[in-house]
Amino acid sequence: MPIPVDKLSDPAVRAFVAALNSHDRAAFHAALAPDATMADDGSDRDLAQWTENEIFASRGHMDVETEKGGGRDLVARYRNDMWGEMRTQWHFVVEDGKVTRFETGQA
């Protein structure tokens, strides 16, 4: 049973997941610090290109299974039209209420 997005512990991570799932670009970018960075499977990626391909253009969706680390470490079922569904892990770095970095990869 997934954790409802509104029950996620960290407010910045909650905003990130809610915006991702609703495909709200403005809210998604508002959840990120201006100089945010990210990595996928251990490799740094271009944030704008990755989010466009993996989230917005392919209708990404995250169902959070577990959280720890104050809500900054998630395991989720992630699906999009490009790759289908897979079990993923997510780690977030949050400063001043904004996600400054996130790292994702297969769990």
PDB file of C-alpha atoms in Angstrom:
ATOM      1  CA  MET A   1       0.000   0.000   0.000  1.00  0.00           C
ATOM      2  CA  PRO A   2       1.634   3.267  -1.084  1.00  0.00           C
ATOM      3  CA  ILE A   3       2.109   6.150   1.328  1.00  0.00           C
ATOM      4  CA  PRO A   4      -0.288   8.969   0.381  1.00  0.00           C
ATOM      5  CA  VAL A   5       1.690  11.933  -0.940  1.00  0.00           C
ATOM      6  CA  ASP A   6       0.140  14.268   1.629  1.00  0.00           C
ATOM      7  CA  LYS A   7       1.505  12.006   4.392  1.00  0.00           C
ATOM      8  CA  LEU A   8       5.164  12.204   3.311  1.00  0.00           C
ATOM      9  CA  SER A   9       7.260  13.575   6.173  1.00  0.00           C
ATOM     10  CA  ASP A  10       9.507  16.150   4.518  1.00  0.00           C
ATOM     11  CA  PRO A  11       7.608  19.167   3.107  1.00  0.00           C
ATOM     12  CA  ALA A  12      10.084  19.757   0.254  1.00  0.00           C
ATOM     13  CA  VAL A  13      10.015  16.091  -0.796  1.00  0.00           C
ATOM     14  CA  ARG A  14       6.217  16.084  -0.477  1.00  0.00           C
ATOM     15  CA  ALA A  15       6.035  19.119  -2.825  1.00  0.00           C
ATOM     16  CA  PHE A  16       8.427  17.416  -5.280  1.00  0.00           C
ATOM     17  CA  VAL A  17       6.419  14.161  -5.399  1.00  0.00           C
ATOM     18  CA  ALA A  18       3.054  15.956  -5.605  1.00  0.00           C
ATOM     19  CA  ALA A  19       4.246  18.108  -8.515  1.00  0.00           C
ATOM     20  CA  LEU A  20       5.812  15.116 -10.273  1.00  0.00           C
ATOM     21  CA  ASN A  21       2.631  13.059  -9.978  1.00  0.00           C
ATOM     22  CA  SER A  22       0.410  15.908 -11.178  1.00  0.00           C
ATOM     23  CA  HIS A  23       2.830  16.794 -14.020  1.00  0.00           C
ATOM     24  CA  ASP A  24       2.823  20.387 -12.815  1.00  0.00           C
ATOM     25  CA  ARG A  25       6.029  21.865 -14.227  1.00  0.00           C
ATOM     26  CA  ALA A  26       5.707  25.160 -12.339  1.00  0.00           C
ATOM     27  CA  ALA A  27       5.157  23.448  -8.975  1.00  0.00           C
ATOM     28  CA  PHE A  28       7.954  20.969  -9.714  1.00  0.00           C
ATOM     29  CA  HIS A  29      10.456  23.724 -10.452  1.00  0.00           C
ATOM     30  CA  ALA A  30       9.228  25.653  -7.398  1.00  0.00           C
ATOM     31  CA  ALA A  31      10.133  22.622  -5.239  1.00  0.00           C
ATOM     32  CA  LEU A  32      13.733  22.778  -6.509  1.00  0.00           C
ATOM     33  CA  ALA A  33      16.485  25.202  -5.576  1.00  0.00           C
ATOM     34  CA  PRO A  34      17.587  27.304  -8.581  1.00  0.00           C
ATOM     35  CA  ASP A  35      20.908  25.440  -8.833  1.00  0.00           C
ATOM     36  CA  ALA A  36      19.534  21.964  -8.078  1.00  0.00           C
ATOM     37  CA  THR A  37      21.367  18.916  -9.406  1.00  0.00           C
ATOM     38  CA  MET A  38      20.503  15.265  -9.842  1.00  0.00           C
ATOM     39  CA  ALA A  39      21.905  11.829 -10.616  1.00  0.00           C
ATOM     40  CA  ASP A  40      20.346   8.713 -12.120  1.00  0.00           C
ATOM     41  CA  ASP A  41      21.922   5.311 -11.427  1.00  0.00           C
ATOM     42  CA  GLY A  42      25.036   7.016 -10.046  1.00  0.00           C
ATOM     43  CA  SER A  43      25.671   9.360 -12.977  1.00  0.00           C
ATOM     44  CA  ASP A  44      25.035  13.089 -12.855  1.00  0.00           C
ATOM     45  CA  ARG A  45      22.480  14.135 -15.455  1.00  0.00           C
ATOM     46  CA  ASP A  46      21.223  17.386 -16.919  1.00  0.00           C
ATOM     47  CA  LEU A  47      18.285  18.160 -14.655  1.00  0.00           C
ATOM     48  CA  ALA A  48      16.123  19.940 -17.253  1.00  0.00           C
ATOM     49  CA  GLN A  49      16.630  17.272 -19.920  1.00  0.00           C
ATOM     50  CA  TRP A  50      16.147  14.351 -17.523  1.00  0.00           C
ATOM     51  CA  THR A  51      12.965  15.721 -15.975  1.00  0.00           C
ATOM     52  CA  GLU A  52      11.485  16.520 -19.379  1.00  0.00           C
ATOM     53  CA  ASN A  53      12.202  13.011 -20.705  1.00  0.00           C
ATOM     54  CA  GLU A  54      11.641  10.917 -17.572  1.00  0.00           C
ATOM     55  CA  ILE A  55       8.779  12.843 -15.961  1.00  0.00           C
ATOM     56  CA  PHE A  56       6.871  15.268 -18.142  1.00  0.00           C
ATOM     57  CA  ALA A  57       7.042  13.909 -21.710  1.00  0.00           C
ATOM     58  CA  SER A  58       6.566  10.312 -20.503  1.00  0.00           C
ATOM     59  CA  ARG A  59       3.942  10.925 -17.769  1.00  0.00           C
ATOM     60  CA  GLY A  60       6.074   9.835 -14.820  1.00  0.00           C
ATOM     61  CA  HIS A  61       4.387   8.763 -11.591  1.00  0.00           C
ATOM     62  CA  MET A  62       5.769   7.782  -8.203  1.00  0.00           C
ATOM     63  CA  ASP A  63       4.010   5.562  -5.640  1.00  0.00           C
ATOM     64  CA  VAL A  64       6.070   5.777  -2.443  1.00  0.00           C
ATOM     65  CA  GLU A  65       6.388   2.458  -0.606  1.00  0.00           C
ATOM     66  CA  THR A  66       8.686   3.469   2.260  1.00  0.00           C
ATOM     67  CA  GLU A  67      10.443   6.522   3.615  1.00  0.00           C
ATOM     68  CA  LYS A  68      13.260   6.983   6.097  1.00  0.00           C
ATOM     69  CA  GLY A  69      15.879   9.571   6.945  1.00  0.00           C
ATOM     70  CA  GLY A  70      13.212  12.076   7.937  1.00  0.00           C
ATOM     71  CA  GLY A  71      11.429  11.504   4.647  1.00  0.00           C
ATOM     72  CA  ARG A  72      14.448  12.222   2.471  1.00  0.00           C
ATOM     73  CA  ASP A  73      15.105   8.610   1.482  1.00  0.00           C
ATOM     74  CA  LEU A  74      12.291   6.914  -0.414  1.00  0.00           C
ATOM     75  CA  VAL A  75      11.657   3.596  -2.081  1.00  0.00           C
ATOM     76  CA  ALA A  76       8.961   3.941  -4.716  1.00  0.00           C
ATOM     77  CA  ARG A  77       7.355   2.209  -7.652  1.00  0.00           C
ATOM     78  CA  TYR A  78       8.115   4.602 -10.496  1.00  0.00           C
ATOM     79  CA  ARG A  79       6.452   4.324 -13.855  1.00  0.00           C
ATOM     80  CA  ASN A  80       6.488   6.266 -17.077  1.00  0.00           C
ATOM     81  CA  ASP A  81       5.559   5.680 -20.697  1.00  0.00           C
ATOM     82  CA  MET A  82       9.206   5.215 -21.700  1.00  0.00           C
ATOM     83  CA  TRP A  83      10.360   2.488 -19.285  1.00  0.00           C
ATOM     84  CA  GLY A  84       7.197   1.060 -17.737  1.00  0.00           C
ATOM     85  CA  GLU A  85       7.302   0.422 -13.980  1.00  0.00           C
ATOM     86  CA  MET A  86      10.280  -0.296 -11.754  1.00  0.00           C
ATOM     87  CA  ARG A  87      11.134  -0.217  -8.081  1.00  0.00           C
ATOM     88  CA  THR A  88      13.349   2.809  -7.448  1.00  0.00           C
ATOM     89  CA  GLN A  89      15.166   4.486  -4.616  1.00  0.00           C
ATOM     90  CA  TRP A  90      15.340   8.243  -4.181  1.00  0.00           C
ATOM     91  CA  HIS A  91      17.597  10.340  -1.956  1.00  0.00           C
ATOM     92  CA  PHE A  92      16.942  14.058  -1.476  1.00  0.00           C
ATOM     93  CA  VAL A  93      19.139  16.829  -0.159  1.00  0.00           C
ATOM     94  CA  VAL A  94      17.027  19.718   1.120  1.00  0.00           C
ATOM     95  CA  GLU A  95      18.206  23.177   2.124  1.00  0.00           C
ATOM     96  CA  ASP A  96      15.992  26.117   3.085  1.00  0.00           C
ATOM     97  CA  GLY A  97      12.876  24.157   2.166  1.00  0.00           C
ATOM     98  CA  LYS A  98      13.965  23.375  -1.407  1.00  0.00           C
ATOM     99  CA  VAL A  99      15.388  20.227  -2.994  1.00  0.00           C
ATOM    100  CA  THR A 100      19.008  21.036  -3.893  1.00  0.00           C
ATOM    101  CA  ARG A 101      19.837  17.552  -5.167  1.00  0.00           C
ATOM    102  CA  PHE A 102      18.099  14.283  -5.779  1.00  0.00           C
ATOM    103  CA  GLU A 103      19.547  10.927  -6.703  1.00  0.00           C
ATOM    104  CA  THR A 104      17.513   8.078  -8.078  1.00  0.00           C
ATOM    105  CA  GLY A 105      18.142   4.596  -9.359  1.00  0.00           C
ATOM    106  CA  GLN A 106      16.767   1.091  -9.309  1.00  0.00           C
ATOM    107  CA  ALA A 107      16.160  -0.324  -5.850  1.00  0.00           C
TER     108      ALA A 107
END
